[in-house]
Amino acid sequence: MSQTDRTPPPPDPLPVAVLDAHTHLDMLGGDPLAAIAAAGAVGVTRLVQVGVDVDSSRWSAALAAAQPAVLATVAVHPNEAPRLADLDEALRAIEGLARQPRVRGVGETGLDTFRTGEAGRAAQERSFRAHIQIAKDTGKALVIHDRDAHADILRVLDGEGAPDTVVLHCFSGDESFAVECVKRGYVLSFAGTVTFKNAQNLRDAVQVTPVEQILVETDAPYLTPMPYRGRPNAPHLIPLTVRALAHTKGVDLDELCAGISATGERVFGSWAG
Ligand SMILES: [Zn+2]
């Protein structure tokens, strides 16, 4: 079976339209336009397509320019940065793309001490600092990848001075890290991982995060929510994660959807414009 054949079926539609704040349509293995349509059919009417290197960032920017339901972010991924022969050249290309009108974020950038070893750390942090500067120069949101690096993420952001808008993609911290991020005005984007049985730390983080600072994402094709963990993810599965968030926070589903939608437009700007 192909990857798309194994993609789980659509859940019940949401009562109020939301967005998928972080997705990789280029990695799904099927027709991106079909994935966008399937998402729209369950109330996921807007998507943020995320680049991870120069090529995928170009692809993301072009898709956003052509599709009203899509905005893009552009970056060199923190695990990619140490592998590049010429990081500066890549950063210049990212900066150019970041100035495009339907590119609304710089990311995913950040730190990953899980997959990048000691030897790559300096290049990774240099790349992160450069992306922070690009976000500030272009006035776009900074979209952060943080894997096993919570304290270092805050150290670098506090040191550089954070851009006006910061999103922690696939928030993976606990309650105390969430409190630190909320205090700084950052937006926490929760993925399918909040539905995992062993993820009480994430549900504790959700509890202390105001609705105005919550986004929801798939990170498709990764991090498929329960009950489909292990199968390929897609933007049309967002309703599973939104329902889990509403249950965890004890808030009305309509209210949470409206809040997430408003936060998405505050962070990335209007999809219509
Ligand atoms: Zn991602």
Short mmCIF file of N, CA, C and O and ligand atoms in Angstrom, two decimals, residues 22 24 50 108 169 219, ligand 1:
data_model
loop_
_atom_site.label_atom_id
_atom_site.label_comp_id
_atom_site.label_asym_id
_atom_site.label_seq_id
_atom_site.Cartn_x
_atom_site.Cartn_y
_atom_site.Cartn_z
N HIS A 22 0.93 23.91 11.07
CA HIS A 22 2.27 23.41 10.71
C HIS A 22 2.12 22.08 9.99
O HIS A 22 1.79 21.07 10.59
N HIS A 24 3.54 19.61 6.35
CA HIS A 24 4.51 19.41 5.28
C HIS A 24 3.82 18.67 4.14
O HIS A 24 3.97 17.45 3.99
N VAL A 50 5.21 24.32 5.73
CA VAL A 50 6.49 24.65 6.35
C VAL A 50 7.66 24.08 5.56
O VAL A 50 7.72 22.88 5.27
N GLU A 108 10.76 25.95 10.01
CA GLU A 108 11.09 25.70 11.36
C GLU A 108 12.58 25.80 11.58
O GLU A 108 13.38 25.19 10.88
N HIS A 169 6.49 25.29 17.76
CA HIS A 169 5.85 24.23 16.97
C HIS A 169 6.00 22.90 17.71
O HIS A 169 7.03 22.66 18.34
N ASP A 219 1.84 18.64 11.92
CA ASP A 219 3.21 18.26 11.56
C ASP A 219 3.18 17.06 10.62
O ASP A 219 4.09 16.23 10.62
ZN ZN B 1 7.71 20.18 10.99
#
